[in-house]
Amino acid sequence: MGEEKSGVPQWPRVSKFILSACAATVAEMVTFPLDLTKTRLQIQGEAALRQHGSQTAYRGMLGTALGIVREEGPLKLWQGATPAVYRHIVYSGVRMVAYEQLRDVLGRSEDDRFPLWKAAIGGMLAGAVGQFMASPTDLVKVQMQMEGRRRLEGKPPRVHGVYHAFLKIVSEGGIRALWAGWVPNVQRAALVNLGDLTTYDTVKHFLLRNTSLQDTSLCHGLASTCSGLVAATMGTPADVIKTRIMNQPRGPNGRGILYKSSIDCLIQSVKGEGFISLYKGFLPTWMRMAPWSMTFWLSFEQIRKTMGISSF
């Protein structure tokens, strides 16, 4: 599992990184409008923002998407796509290389299986490391996704592009400000990859061992469908908290005005909007993760096959 075919030289880690980044870029561009819709849903109706005079504009996934197209234009569905692609070049590249490395280090059982508990540890660690390194690009992505909404509310734009966003964040809060919200960010990534990497790896090899399915796109598609659902279920609450912390206005010292920490954001959200608020945007999250996961894994496996490397 994950080893190179006989006769094929050891595949350098940098090549794995590039391959993962390419597959993630394709998946990100295909499903980005759903990510934007999810972000808008998670922000609107925010109890802390209502206290500052913000009003809820849309209801539901479809209403939010149609509202963006109608009021801002269809191309705005890809607003923030550039930092999103930058994020996945770092995030997916690191997490995939890290997981395969951890899988080799942790080792398989005597019957050549990778135990579920080891897969869970590997998935969570790989996701956490990848997300920590990519957290600055995620911060910029979230802020850019909300710019269209701010303009409609008559507020001045906070950023005018990716480069300006990075400069603005650093000038206001220093280098450390680029990692604002990194704790819920990393928590979310660990949970999402526990669902995505662990589920895909486990389900795929379970199907290969216990059914007549071959290592083809059908098997990859079934495994990726399962991984997308589990990842969305486990990651949505942390995603809501992460998005709210990263989008909140900041004071002169670079600290958030609305929330003191991810725990404070969690408490305020549940108190002000109820537990269900932690699953705001679940439908677009799942509807995005399902095609994202399928696009990514099918692309990833196919590229590996084309390059003469055994499947993941």
PDB file of C-alpha atoms in Angstrom:
ATOM      1  CA  MET A   1       0.000   0.000   0.000  1.00  0.00           C
ATOM      2  CA  GLY A   2       1.604   3.262  -1.151  1.00  0.00           C
ATOM      3  CA  GLU A   3       4.834   1.559  -2.270  1.00  0.00           C
ATOM      4  CA  GLU A   4       6.300   2.075  -5.704  1.00  0.00           C
ATOM      5  CA  LYS A   5       5.983  -0.616  -8.317  1.00  0.00           C
ATOM      6  CA  SER A   6       8.969  -2.831  -8.946  1.00  0.00           C
ATOM      7  CA  GLY A   7      11.352  -1.350 -11.426  1.00  0.00           C
ATOM      8  CA  VAL A   8      10.249   2.227 -10.650  1.00  0.00           C
ATOM      9  CA  PRO A   9      12.794   4.402  -8.800  1.00  0.00           C
ATOM     10  CA  GLN A  10      11.931   5.758  -5.353  1.00  0.00           C
ATOM     11  CA  TRP A  11       9.588   8.688  -5.879  1.00  0.00           C
ATOM     12  CA  PRO A  12      11.024  11.918  -4.399  1.00  0.00           C
ATOM     13  CA  ARG A  13       8.875  13.670  -1.810  1.00  0.00           C
ATOM     14  CA  VAL A  14       8.944  16.857  -3.846  1.00  0.00           C
ATOM     15  CA  SER A  15       7.233  15.043  -6.719  1.00  0.00           C
ATOM     16  CA  LYS A  16       4.528  13.794  -4.355  1.00  0.00           C
ATOM     17  CA  PHE A  17       4.085  17.346  -3.117  1.00  0.00           C
ATOM     18  CA  ILE A  18       3.664  18.711  -6.643  1.00  0.00           C
ATOM     19  CA  LEU A  19       1.280  15.926  -7.656  1.00  0.00           C
ATOM     20  CA  SER A  20      -0.889  16.491  -4.581  1.00  0.00           C
ATOM     21  CA  ALA A  21      -0.918  20.250  -5.157  1.00  0.00           C
ATOM     22  CA  CYS A  22      -1.998  19.833  -8.789  1.00  0.00           C
ATOM     23  CA  ALA A  23      -4.847  17.463  -7.917  1.00  0.00           C
ATOM     24  CA  ALA A  24      -5.987  19.790  -5.112  1.00  0.00           C
ATOM     25  CA  THR A  25      -5.917  22.828  -7.415  1.00  0.00           C
ATOM     26  CA  VAL A  26      -8.256  21.127  -9.886  1.00  0.00           C
ATOM     27  CA  ALA A  27     -10.643  20.126  -7.088  1.00  0.00           C
ATOM     28  CA  GLU A  28     -10.535  23.590  -5.509  1.00  0.00           C
ATOM     29  CA  MET A  29     -11.421  25.482  -8.679  1.00  0.00           C
ATOM     30  CA  VAL A  30     -14.294  23.122  -9.498  1.00  0.00           C
ATOM     31  CA  THR A  31     -15.914  23.399  -6.055  1.00  0.00           C
ATOM     32  CA  PHE A  32     -14.889  26.897  -4.887  1.00  0.00           C
ATOM     33  CA  PRO A  33     -18.358  28.530  -5.329  1.00  0.00           C
ATOM     34  CA  LEU A  34     -19.696  26.117  -2.710  1.00  0.00           C
ATOM     35  CA  ASP A  35     -16.906  27.143  -0.337  1.00  0.00           C
ATOM     36  CA  LEU A  36     -17.796  30.817  -0.793  1.00  0.00           C
ATOM     37  CA  THR A  37     -21.483  30.059  -0.169  1.00  0.00           C
ATOM     38  CA  LYS A  38     -20.580  28.099   2.963  1.00  0.00           C
ATOM     39  CA  THR A  39     -18.469  30.975   4.308  1.00  0.00           C
ATOM     40  CA  ARG A  40     -21.230  33.547   3.758  1.00  0.00           C
ATOM     41  CA  LEU A  41     -23.757  31.285   5.499  1.00  0.00           C
ATOM     42  CA  GLN A  42     -21.491  30.815   8.504  1.00  0.00           C
ATOM     43  CA  ILE A  43     -20.961  34.571   8.932  1.00  0.00           C
ATOM     44  CA  GLN A  44     -24.471  35.916   8.404  1.00  0.00           C
ATOM     45  CA  GLY A  45     -26.727  35.863  11.421  1.00  0.00           C
ATOM     46  CA  GLU A  46     -23.677  35.837  13.688  1.00  0.00           C
ATOM     47  CA  ALA A  47     -24.877  36.926  17.142  1.00  0.00           C
ATOM     48  CA  ALA A  48     -21.789  39.020  17.885  1.00  0.00           C
ATOM     49  CA  LEU A  49     -22.126  40.872  14.581  1.00  0.00           C
ATOM     50  CA  ARG A  50     -25.830  41.523  15.110  1.00  0.00           C
ATOM     51  CA  GLN A  51     -24.865  43.517  18.196  1.00  0.00           C
ATOM     52  CA  HIS A  52     -22.816  45.745  15.872  1.00  0.00           C
ATOM     53  CA  GLY A  53     -25.723  46.387  13.496  1.00  0.00           C
ATOM     54  CA  SER A  54     -25.167  43.704  10.814  1.00  0.00           C
ATOM     55  CA  GLN A  55     -28.295  42.123   9.355  1.00  0.00           C
ATOM     56  CA  THR A  56     -28.970  38.680   7.867  1.00  0.00           C
ATOM     57  CA  ALA A  57     -29.486  38.922   4.108  1.00  0.00           C
ATOM     58  CA  TYR A  58     -29.954  35.384   2.764  1.00  0.00           C
ATOM     59  CA  ARG A  59     -31.452  32.119   3.894  1.00  0.00           C
ATOM     60  CA  GLY A  60     -30.159  28.740   2.872  1.00  0.00           C
ATOM     61  CA  MET A  61     -27.492  27.586   0.486  1.00  0.00           C
ATOM     62  CA  LEU A  62     -29.379  28.214  -2.751  1.00  0.00           C
ATOM     63  CA  GLY A  63     -30.638  31.623  -1.638  1.00  0.00           C
ATOM     64  CA  THR A  64     -27.111  32.676  -0.695  1.00  0.00           C
ATOM     65  CA  ALA A  65     -25.614  31.519  -3.996  1.00  0.00           C
ATOM     66  CA  LEU A  66     -28.375  33.163  -6.057  1.00  0.00           C
ATOM     67  CA  GLY A  67     -28.030  36.349  -4.017  1.00  0.00           C
ATOM     68  CA  ILE A  68     -24.312  36.528  -4.753  1.00  0.00           C
ATOM     69  CA  VAL A  69     -24.902  36.034  -8.486  1.00  0.00           C
ATOM     70  CA  ARG A  70     -27.745  38.554  -8.590  1.00  0.00           C
ATOM     71  CA  GLU A  71     -26.175  41.291  -6.464  1.00  0.00           C
ATOM     72  CA  GLU A  72     -22.462  40.855  -7.128  1.00  0.00           C
ATOM     73  CA  GLY A  73     -22.186  38.950 -10.405  1.00  0.00           C
ATOM     74  CA  PRO A  74     -21.408  35.298 -11.224  1.00  0.00           C
ATOM     75  CA  LEU A  75     -17.635  35.785 -11.207  1.00  0.00           C
ATOM     76  CA  LYS A  76     -17.849  36.770  -7.535  1.00  0.00           C
ATOM     77  CA  LEU A  77     -18.536  33.105  -6.794  1.00  0.00           C
ATOM     78  CA  TRP A  78     -14.782  32.682  -7.285  1.00  0.00           C
ATOM     79  CA  GLN A  79     -13.783  35.673  -5.147  1.00  0.00           C
ATOM     80  CA  GLY A  80     -10.898  34.553  -2.975  1.00  0.00           C
ATOM     81  CA  ALA A  81     -10.019  31.631  -5.240  1.00  0.00           C
ATOM     82  CA  THR A  82      -6.399  32.745  -5.638  1.00  0.00           C
ATOM     83  CA  PRO A  83      -5.441  32.477  -1.937  1.00  0.00           C
ATOM     84  CA  ALA A  84      -7.536  29.294  -1.771  1.00  0.00           C
ATOM     85  CA  VAL A  85      -5.344  27.727  -4.454  1.00  0.00           C
ATOM     86  CA  TYR A  86      -2.214  28.992  -2.670  1.00  0.00           C
ATOM     87  CA  ARG A  87      -3.545  27.407   0.521  1.00  0.00           C
ATOM     88  CA  HIS A  88      -4.080  24.024  -1.087  1.00  0.00           C
ATOM     89  CA  ILE A  89      -0.680  24.028  -2.734  1.00  0.00           C
ATOM     90  CA  VAL A  90       0.770  24.191   0.783  1.00  0.00           C
ATOM     91  CA  TYR A  91      -1.943  22.355   2.733  1.00  0.00           C
ATOM     92  CA  SER A  92      -2.649  19.406   0.450  1.00  0.00           C
ATOM     93  CA  GLY A  93       0.957  19.031  -0.577  1.00  0.00           C
ATOM     94  CA  VAL A  94       2.149  18.843   3.024  1.00  0.00           C
ATOM     95  CA  ARG A  95      -0.702  16.700   4.383  1.00  0.00           C
ATOM     96  CA  MET A  96      -0.430  14.048   1.669  1.00  0.00           C
ATOM     97  CA  VAL A  97       3.349  13.742   1.917  1.00  0.00           C
ATOM     98  CA  ALA A  98       3.148  13.759   5.727  1.00  0.00           C
ATOM     99  CA  TYR A  99       0.459  11.056   5.841  1.00  0.00           C
ATOM    100  CA  GLU A 100       2.337   8.680   3.563  1.00  0.00           C
ATOM    101  CA  GLN A 101       5.498   9.287   5.569  1.00  0.00           C
ATOM    102  CA  LEU A 102       3.667   8.648   8.855  1.00  0.00           C
ATOM    103  CA  ARG A 103       2.058   5.545   7.369  1.00  0.00           C
ATOM    104  CA  ASP A 104       5.495   4.174   6.603  1.00  0.00           C
ATOM    105  CA  VAL A 105       6.877   5.146  10.031  1.00  0.00           C
ATOM    106  CA  LEU A 106       3.951   3.766  12.044  1.00  0.00           C
ATOM    107  CA  GLY A 107       4.076   0.538  10.055  1.00  0.00           C
ATOM    108  CA  ARG A 108       1.502  -2.068   9.093  1.00  0.00           C
ATOM    109  CA  SER A 109       0.254  -5.104  10.947  1.00  0.00           C
ATOM    110  CA  GLU A 110       1.479  -8.612  10.196  1.00  0.00           C
ATOM    111  CA  ASP A 111      -1.288  -9.155   7.621  1.00  0.00           C
ATOM    112  CA  ASP A 112      -0.141  -6.002   5.757  1.00  0.00           C
ATOM    113  CA  ARG A 113      -3.074  -3.910   7.003  1.00  0.00           C
ATOM    114  CA  PHE A 114      -2.792  -0.362   8.288  1.00  0.00           C
ATOM    115  CA  PRO A 115      -4.811  -0.431  11.550  1.00  0.00           C
ATOM    116  CA  LEU A 116      -7.592   2.115  11.945  1.00  0.00           C
ATOM    117  CA  TRP A 117      -6.082   3.687  15.053  1.00  0.00           C
ATOM    118  CA  LYS A 118      -2.793   4.258  13.255  1.00  0.00           C
ATOM    119  CA  ALA A 119      -4.620   5.706  10.252  1.00  0.00           C
ATOM    120  CA  ALA A 120      -6.523   8.038  12.591  1.00  0.00           C
ATOM    121  CA  ILE A 121      -3.327   9.272  14.244  1.00  0.00           C
ATOM    122  CA  GLY A 122      -1.625   9.709  10.871  1.00  0.00           C
ATOM    123  CA  GLY A 123      -4.591  11.558   9.378  1.00  0.00           C
ATOM    124  CA  MET A 124      -4.954  13.970  12.291  1.00  0.00           C
ATOM    125  CA  LEU A 125      -1.232  14.731  12.531  1.00  0.00           C
ATOM    126  CA  ALA A 126      -0.849  15.210   8.775  1.00  0.00           C
ATOM    127  CA  GLY A 127      -3.864  17.520   8.634  1.00  0.00           C
ATOM    128  CA  ALA A 128      -2.722  19.560  11.618  1.00  0.00           C
ATOM    129  CA  VAL A 129       0.798  20.086  10.255  1.00  0.00           C
ATOM    130  CA  GLY A 130      -0.429  20.935   6.765  1.00  0.00           C
ATOM    131  CA  GLN A 131      -3.017  23.414   8.025  1.00  0.00           C
ATOM    132  CA  PHE A 132      -0.640  25.161  10.427  1.00  0.00           C
ATOM    133  CA  MET A 133       1.748  25.845   7.564  1.00  0.00           C
ATOM    134  CA  ALA A 134      -1.092  27.019   5.305  1.00  0.00           C
ATOM    135  CA  SER A 135      -2.965  29.084   7.931  1.00  0.00           C
ATOM    136  CA  PRO A 136      -1.869  32.532   6.617  1.00  0.00           C
ATOM    137  CA  THR A 137      -3.326  31.814   3.173  1.00  0.00           C
ATOM    138  CA  ASP A 138      -6.541  30.561   4.767  1.00  0.00           C
ATOM    139  CA  LEU A 139      -6.871  33.828   6.704  1.00  0.00           C
ATOM    140  CA  VAL A 140      -6.523  35.862   3.503  1.00  0.00           C
ATOM    141  CA  LYS A 141      -9.000  33.609   1.688  1.00  0.00           C
ATOM    142  CA  VAL A 142     -11.719  34.075   4.314  1.00  0.00           C
ATOM    143  CA  GLN A 143     -11.295  37.851   4.380  1.00  0.00           C
ATOM    144  CA  MET A 144     -11.407  38.128   0.590  1.00  0.00           C
ATOM    145  CA  GLN A 145     -14.525  35.954   0.416  1.00  0.00           C
ATOM    146  CA  MET A 146     -16.384  38.474   2.580  1.00  0.00           C
ATOM    147  CA  GLU A 147     -15.382  41.580   0.601  1.00  0.00           C
ATOM    148  CA  GLY A 148     -18.339  41.425  -1.789  1.00  0.00           C
ATOM    149  CA  ARG A 149     -20.749  41.315   1.151  1.00  0.00           C
ATOM    150  CA  ARG A 150     -19.040  44.284   2.828  1.00  0.00           C
ATOM    151  CA  ARG A 151     -19.371  46.392  -0.313  1.00  0.00           C
ATOM    152  CA  LEU A 152     -23.099  45.665  -0.531  1.00  0.00           C
ATOM    153  CA  GLU A 153     -23.471  46.759   3.102  1.00  0.00           C
ATOM    154  CA  GLY A 154     -21.805  50.070   2.245  1.00  0.00           C
ATOM    155  CA  LYS A 155     -18.636  49.278   4.161  1.00  0.00           C
ATOM    156  CA  PRO A 156     -15.209  50.172   2.768  1.00  0.00           C
ATOM    157  CA  PRO A 157     -13.173  47.238   1.424  1.00  0.00           C
ATOM    158  CA  ARG A 158     -10.594  45.863   3.806  1.00  0.00           C
ATOM    159  CA  VAL A 159      -8.332  44.390   1.146  1.00  0.00           C
ATOM    160  CA  HIS A 160      -7.687  44.937  -2.567  1.00  0.00           C
ATOM    161  CA  GLY A 161      -6.037  41.668  -3.482  1.00  0.00           C
ATOM    162  CA  VAL A 162      -3.938  38.843  -2.097  1.00  0.00           C
ATOM    163  CA  TYR A 163      -0.698  40.810  -1.799  1.00  0.00           C
ATOM    164  CA  HIS A 164      -2.432  43.783  -0.192  1.00  0.00           C
ATOM    165  CA  ALA A 165      -4.229  41.471   2.240  1.00  0.00           C
ATOM    166  CA  PHE A 166      -0.953  39.951   3.422  1.00  0.00           C
ATOM    167  CA  LEU A 167       0.657  43.385   3.820  1.00  0.00           C
ATOM    168  CA  LYS A 168      -2.347  44.778   5.682  1.00  0.00           C
ATOM    169  CA  ILE A 169      -2.464  41.883   8.135  1.00  0.00           C
ATOM    170  CA  VAL A 170       1.276  42.115   8.858  1.00  0.00           C
ATOM    171  CA  SER A 171       1.219  45.930   9.188  1.00  0.00           C
ATOM    172  CA  GLU A 172      -1.655  45.815  11.686  1.00  0.00           C
ATOM    173  CA  GLY A 173      -0.614  42.886  13.824  1.00  0.00           C
ATOM    174  CA  GLY A 174       2.853  41.771  12.812  1.00  0.00           C
ATOM    175  CA  ILE A 175       3.892  38.379  11.471  1.00  0.00           C
ATOM    176  CA  ARG A 176       2.000  36.607  14.261  1.00  0.00           C
ATOM    177  CA  ALA A 177      -1.269  38.068  12.949  1.00  0.00           C
ATOM    178  CA  LEU A 178      -0.951  35.831   9.877  1.00  0.00           C
ATOM    179  CA  TRP A 179      -1.681  32.919  12.191  1.00  0.00           C
ATOM    180  CA  ALA A 180      -4.815  34.477  13.710  1.00  0.00           C
ATOM    181  CA  GLY A 181      -7.316  31.722  14.289  1.00  0.00           C
ATOM    182  CA  TRP A 182      -4.718  29.006  13.795  1.00  0.00           C
ATOM    183  CA  VAL A 183      -5.934  26.984  16.784  1.00  0.00           C
ATOM    184  CA  PRO A 184      -9.482  26.325  15.479  1.00  0.00           C
ATOM    185  CA  ASN A 185      -7.968  26.108  12.014  1.00  0.00           C
ATOM    186  CA  VAL A 186      -5.647  23.283  13.023  1.00  0.00           C
ATOM    187  CA  GLN A 187      -8.375  21.625  15.110  1.00  0.00           C
ATOM    188  CA  ARG A 188     -10.674  21.643  12.110  1.00  0.00           C
ATOM    189  CA  ALA A 189      -7.963  20.285   9.802  1.00  0.00           C
ATOM    190  CA  ALA A 190      -7.181  17.460  12.210  1.00  0.00           C
ATOM    191  CA  LEU A 191     -10.865  16.474  12.334  1.00  0.00           C
ATOM    192  CA  VAL A 192     -11.385  16.876   8.593  1.00  0.00           C
ATOM    193  CA  ASN A 193      -8.374  14.723   7.792  1.00  0.00           C
ATOM    194  CA  LEU A 194      -9.438  12.180  10.381  1.00  0.00           C
ATOM    195  CA  GLY A 195     -12.542  11.983   8.208  1.00  0.00           C
ATOM    196  CA  ASP A 196     -10.925  12.411   4.792  1.00  0.00           C
ATOM    197  CA  LEU A 197      -7.512  10.728   4.775  1.00  0.00           C
ATOM    198  CA  THR A 198      -8.341   8.078   7.366  1.00  0.00           C
ATOM    199  CA  THR A 199     -11.736   7.207   5.879  1.00  0.00           C
ATOM    200  CA  TYR A 200     -10.491   7.105   2.289  1.00  0.00           C
ATOM    201  CA  ASP A 201      -7.479   4.964   3.125  1.00  0.00           C
ATOM    202  CA  THR A 202      -9.487   2.608   5.344  1.00  0.00           C
ATOM    203  CA  VAL A 203     -12.567   2.244   3.112  1.00  0.00           C
ATOM    204  CA  LYS A 204     -10.552   1.830  -0.068  1.00  0.00           C
ATOM    205  CA  HIS A 205      -8.437  -1.000   1.256  1.00  0.00           C
ATOM    206  CA  PHE A 206     -11.429  -2.576   3.004  1.00  0.00           C
ATOM    207  CA  LEU A 207     -13.219  -2.715  -0.366  1.00  0.00           C
ATOM    208  CA  LEU A 208     -10.150  -4.166  -2.074  1.00  0.00           C
ATOM    209  CA  ARG A 209      -9.767  -6.873   0.581  1.00  0.00           C
ATOM    210  CA  ASN A 210     -13.422  -7.810   1.080  1.00  0.00           C
ATOM    211  CA  THR A 211     -15.166  -7.270  -2.263  1.00  0.00           C
ATOM    212  CA  SER A 212     -14.567  -8.085  -5.899  1.00  0.00           C
ATOM    213  CA  LEU A 213     -13.807  -4.435  -6.693  1.00  0.00           C
ATOM    214  CA  GLN A 214     -10.477  -3.746  -8.336  1.00  0.00           C
ATOM    215  CA  ASP A 215      -8.193  -0.774  -7.707  1.00  0.00           C
ATOM    216  CA  THR A 216     -10.042   1.377 -10.252  1.00  0.00           C
ATOM    217  CA  SER A 217     -11.964   4.640 -10.389  1.00  0.00           C
ATOM    218  CA  LEU A 218     -15.120   2.928  -9.080  1.00  0.00           C
ATOM    219  CA  CYS A 219     -13.370   1.878  -5.886  1.00  0.00           C
ATOM    220  CA  HIS A 220     -11.744   5.314  -5.562  1.00  0.00           C
ATOM    221  CA  GLY A 221     -15.105   7.020  -6.100  1.00  0.00           C
ATOM    222  CA  LEU A 222     -16.889   4.982  -3.429  1.00  0.00           C
ATOM    223  CA  ALA A 223     -14.105   5.560  -0.909  1.00  0.00           C
ATOM    224  CA  SER A 224     -13.987   9.303  -1.631  1.00  0.00           C
ATOM    225  CA  THR A 225     -17.785   9.600  -1.226  1.00  0.00           C
ATOM    226  CA  CYS A 226     -17.526   8.109   2.253  1.00  0.00           C
ATOM    227  CA  SER A 227     -14.558  10.292   3.172  1.00  0.00           C
ATOM    228  CA  GLY A 228     -16.335  13.484   2.090  1.00  0.00           C
ATOM    229  CA  LEU A 229     -19.386  12.770   4.266  1.00  0.00           C
ATOM    230  CA  VAL A 230     -17.370  11.853   7.361  1.00  0.00           C
ATOM    231  CA  ALA A 231     -15.059  14.854   6.910  1.00  0.00           C
ATOM    232  CA  ALA A 232     -17.990  17.280   6.636  1.00  0.00           C
ATOM    233  CA  THR A 233     -19.707  15.844   9.723  1.00  0.00           C
ATOM    234  CA  MET A 234     -16.587  16.039  11.869  1.00  0.00           C
ATOM    235  CA  GLY A 235     -15.207  19.313  10.566  1.00  0.00           C
ATOM    236  CA  THR A 236     -18.191  21.666  10.271  1.00  0.00           C
ATOM    237  CA  PRO A 237     -18.355  22.871  13.932  1.00  0.00           C
ATOM    238  CA  ALA A 238     -14.643  23.705  13.971  1.00  0.00           C
ATOM    239  CA  ASP A 239     -15.026  25.297  10.522  1.00  0.00           C
ATOM    240  CA  VAL A 240     -17.762  27.630  11.799  1.00  0.00           C
ATOM    241  CA  ILE A 241     -15.623  28.737  14.749  1.00  0.00           C
ATOM    242  CA  LYS A 242     -12.556  29.133  12.544  1.00  0.00           C
ATOM    243  CA  THR A 243     -14.404  31.245   9.984  1.00  0.00           C
ATOM    244  CA  ARG A 244     -15.903  33.575  12.590  1.00  0.00           C
ATOM    245  CA  ILE A 245     -12.599  34.130  14.366  1.00  0.00           C
ATOM    246  CA  MET A 246     -10.725  34.811  11.137  1.00  0.00           C
ATOM    247  CA  ASN A 247     -13.396  37.187   9.798  1.00  0.00           C
ATOM    248  CA  GLN A 248     -13.880  39.282  12.957  1.00  0.00           C
ATOM    249  CA  PRO A 249     -12.658  42.908  13.005  1.00  0.00           C
ATOM    250  CA  ARG A 250      -9.412  43.545  14.857  1.00  0.00           C
ATOM    251  CA  GLY A 251      -8.188  46.304  17.120  1.00  0.00           C
ATOM    252  CA  PRO A 252      -4.942  48.302  16.845  1.00  0.00           C
ATOM    253  CA  ASN A 253      -3.021  45.546  18.638  1.00  0.00           C
ATOM    254  CA  GLY A 254      -4.183  42.965  16.092  1.00  0.00           C
ATOM    255  CA  ARG A 255      -6.433  41.167  18.585  1.00  0.00           C
ATOM    256  CA  GLY A 256      -9.979  40.221  17.709  1.00  0.00           C
ATOM    257  CA  ILE A 257     -12.773  42.516  18.905  1.00  0.00           C
ATOM    258  CA  LEU A 258     -15.649  40.027  19.020  1.00  0.00           C
ATOM    259  CA  TYR A 259     -14.014  36.891  20.437  1.00  0.00           C
ATOM    260  CA  LYS A 260     -11.173  36.316  22.890  1.00  0.00           C
ATOM    261  CA  SER A 261     -10.499  32.736  21.789  1.00  0.00           C
ATOM    262  CA  SER A 262     -11.980  29.781  19.958  1.00  0.00           C
ATOM    263  CA  ILE A 263     -13.637  28.662  23.225  1.00  0.00           C
ATOM    264  CA  ASP A 264     -15.173  32.115  23.671  1.00  0.00           C
ATOM    265  CA  CYS A 265     -16.456  32.025  20.096  1.00  0.00           C
ATOM    266  CA  LEU A 266     -17.924  28.556  20.701  1.00  0.00           C
ATOM    267  CA  ILE A 267     -19.701  29.701  23.884  1.00  0.00           C
ATOM    268  CA  GLN A 268     -21.057  32.899  22.307  1.00  0.00           C
ATOM    269  CA  SER A 269     -22.285  31.039  19.226  1.00  0.00           C
ATOM    270  CA  VAL A 270     -24.110  28.351  21.227  1.00  0.00           C
ATOM    271  CA  LYS A 271     -25.558  30.849  23.732  1.00  0.00           C
ATOM    272  CA  GLY A 272     -26.653  33.344  21.095  1.00  0.00           C
ATOM    273  CA  GLU A 273     -27.823  31.013  18.324  1.00  0.00           C
ATOM    274  CA  GLY A 274     -28.084  27.535  19.798  1.00  0.00           C
ATOM    275  CA  PHE A 275     -26.079  24.348  19.219  1.00  0.00           C
ATOM    276  CA  ILE A 276     -27.386  24.073  15.659  1.00  0.00           C
ATOM    277  CA  SER A 277     -25.378  27.189  14.784  1.00  0.00           C
ATOM    278  CA  LEU A 278     -22.257  24.998  14.857  1.00  0.00           C
ATOM    279  CA  TYR A 279     -23.633  23.215  11.796  1.00  0.00           C
ATOM    280  CA  LYS A 280     -24.448  26.340   9.819  1.00  0.00           C
ATOM    281  CA  GLY A 281     -23.330  25.735   6.295  1.00  0.00           C
ATOM    282  CA  PHE A 282     -23.237  21.934   6.738  1.00  0.00           C
ATOM    283  CA  LEU A 283     -25.123  21.273   3.506  1.00  0.00           C
ATOM    284  CA  PRO A 284     -22.830  23.384   1.299  1.00  0.00           C
ATOM    285  CA  THR A 285     -19.862  22.042   3.268  1.00  0.00           C
ATOM    286  CA  TRP A 286     -20.864  18.463   2.508  1.00  0.00           C
ATOM    287  CA  MET A 287     -21.943  19.303  -1.045  1.00  0.00           C
ATOM    288  CA  ARG A 288     -18.539  20.860  -1.538  1.00  0.00           C
ATOM    289  CA  MET A 289     -16.508  18.200   0.247  1.00  0.00           C
ATOM    290  CA  ALA A 290     -18.179  15.345  -1.626  1.00  0.00           C
ATOM    291  CA  PRO A 291     -17.269  16.580  -5.148  1.00  0.00           C
ATOM    292  CA  TRP A 292     -13.983  18.055  -3.874  1.00  0.00           C
ATOM    293  CA  SER A 293     -12.974  14.755  -2.332  1.00  0.00           C
ATOM    294  CA  MET A 294     -14.023  12.791  -5.397  1.00  0.00           C
ATOM    295  CA  THR A 295     -12.295  15.172  -7.823  1.00  0.00           C
ATOM    296  CA  PHE A 296      -9.132  15.221  -5.748  1.00  0.00           C
ATOM    297  CA  TRP A 297      -8.832  11.478  -5.146  1.00  0.00           C
ATOM    298  CA  LEU A 298      -9.720  10.479  -8.708  1.00  0.00           C
ATOM    299  CA  SER A 299      -7.211  13.008 -10.083  1.00  0.00           C
ATOM    300  CA  PHE A 300      -4.576  12.020  -7.534  1.00  0.00           C
ATOM    301  CA  GLU A 301      -4.892   8.295  -8.185  1.00  0.00           C
ATOM    302  CA  GLN A 302      -4.997   8.741 -11.951  1.00  0.00           C
ATOM    303  CA  ILE A 303      -1.872  10.915 -12.013  1.00  0.00           C
ATOM    304  CA  ARG A 304      -0.026   8.380  -9.860  1.00  0.00           C
ATOM    305  CA  LYS A 305      -1.078   5.615 -12.234  1.00  0.00           C
ATOM    306  CA  THR A 306      -0.012   7.636 -15.271  1.00  0.00           C
ATOM    307  CA  MET A 307       3.390   8.225 -13.710  1.00  0.00           C
ATOM    308  CA  GLY A 308       3.815   4.503 -13.041  1.00  0.00           C
ATOM    309  CA  ILE A 309       3.391   4.786  -9.275  1.00  0.00           C
ATOM    310  CA  SER A 310       1.212   2.427  -7.274  1.00  0.00           C
ATOM    311  CA  SER A 311      -2.047   3.791  -5.910  1.00  0.00           C
ATOM    312  CA  PHE A 312      -2.317   5.598  -2.582  1.00  0.00           C
TER     313      PHE A 312
END
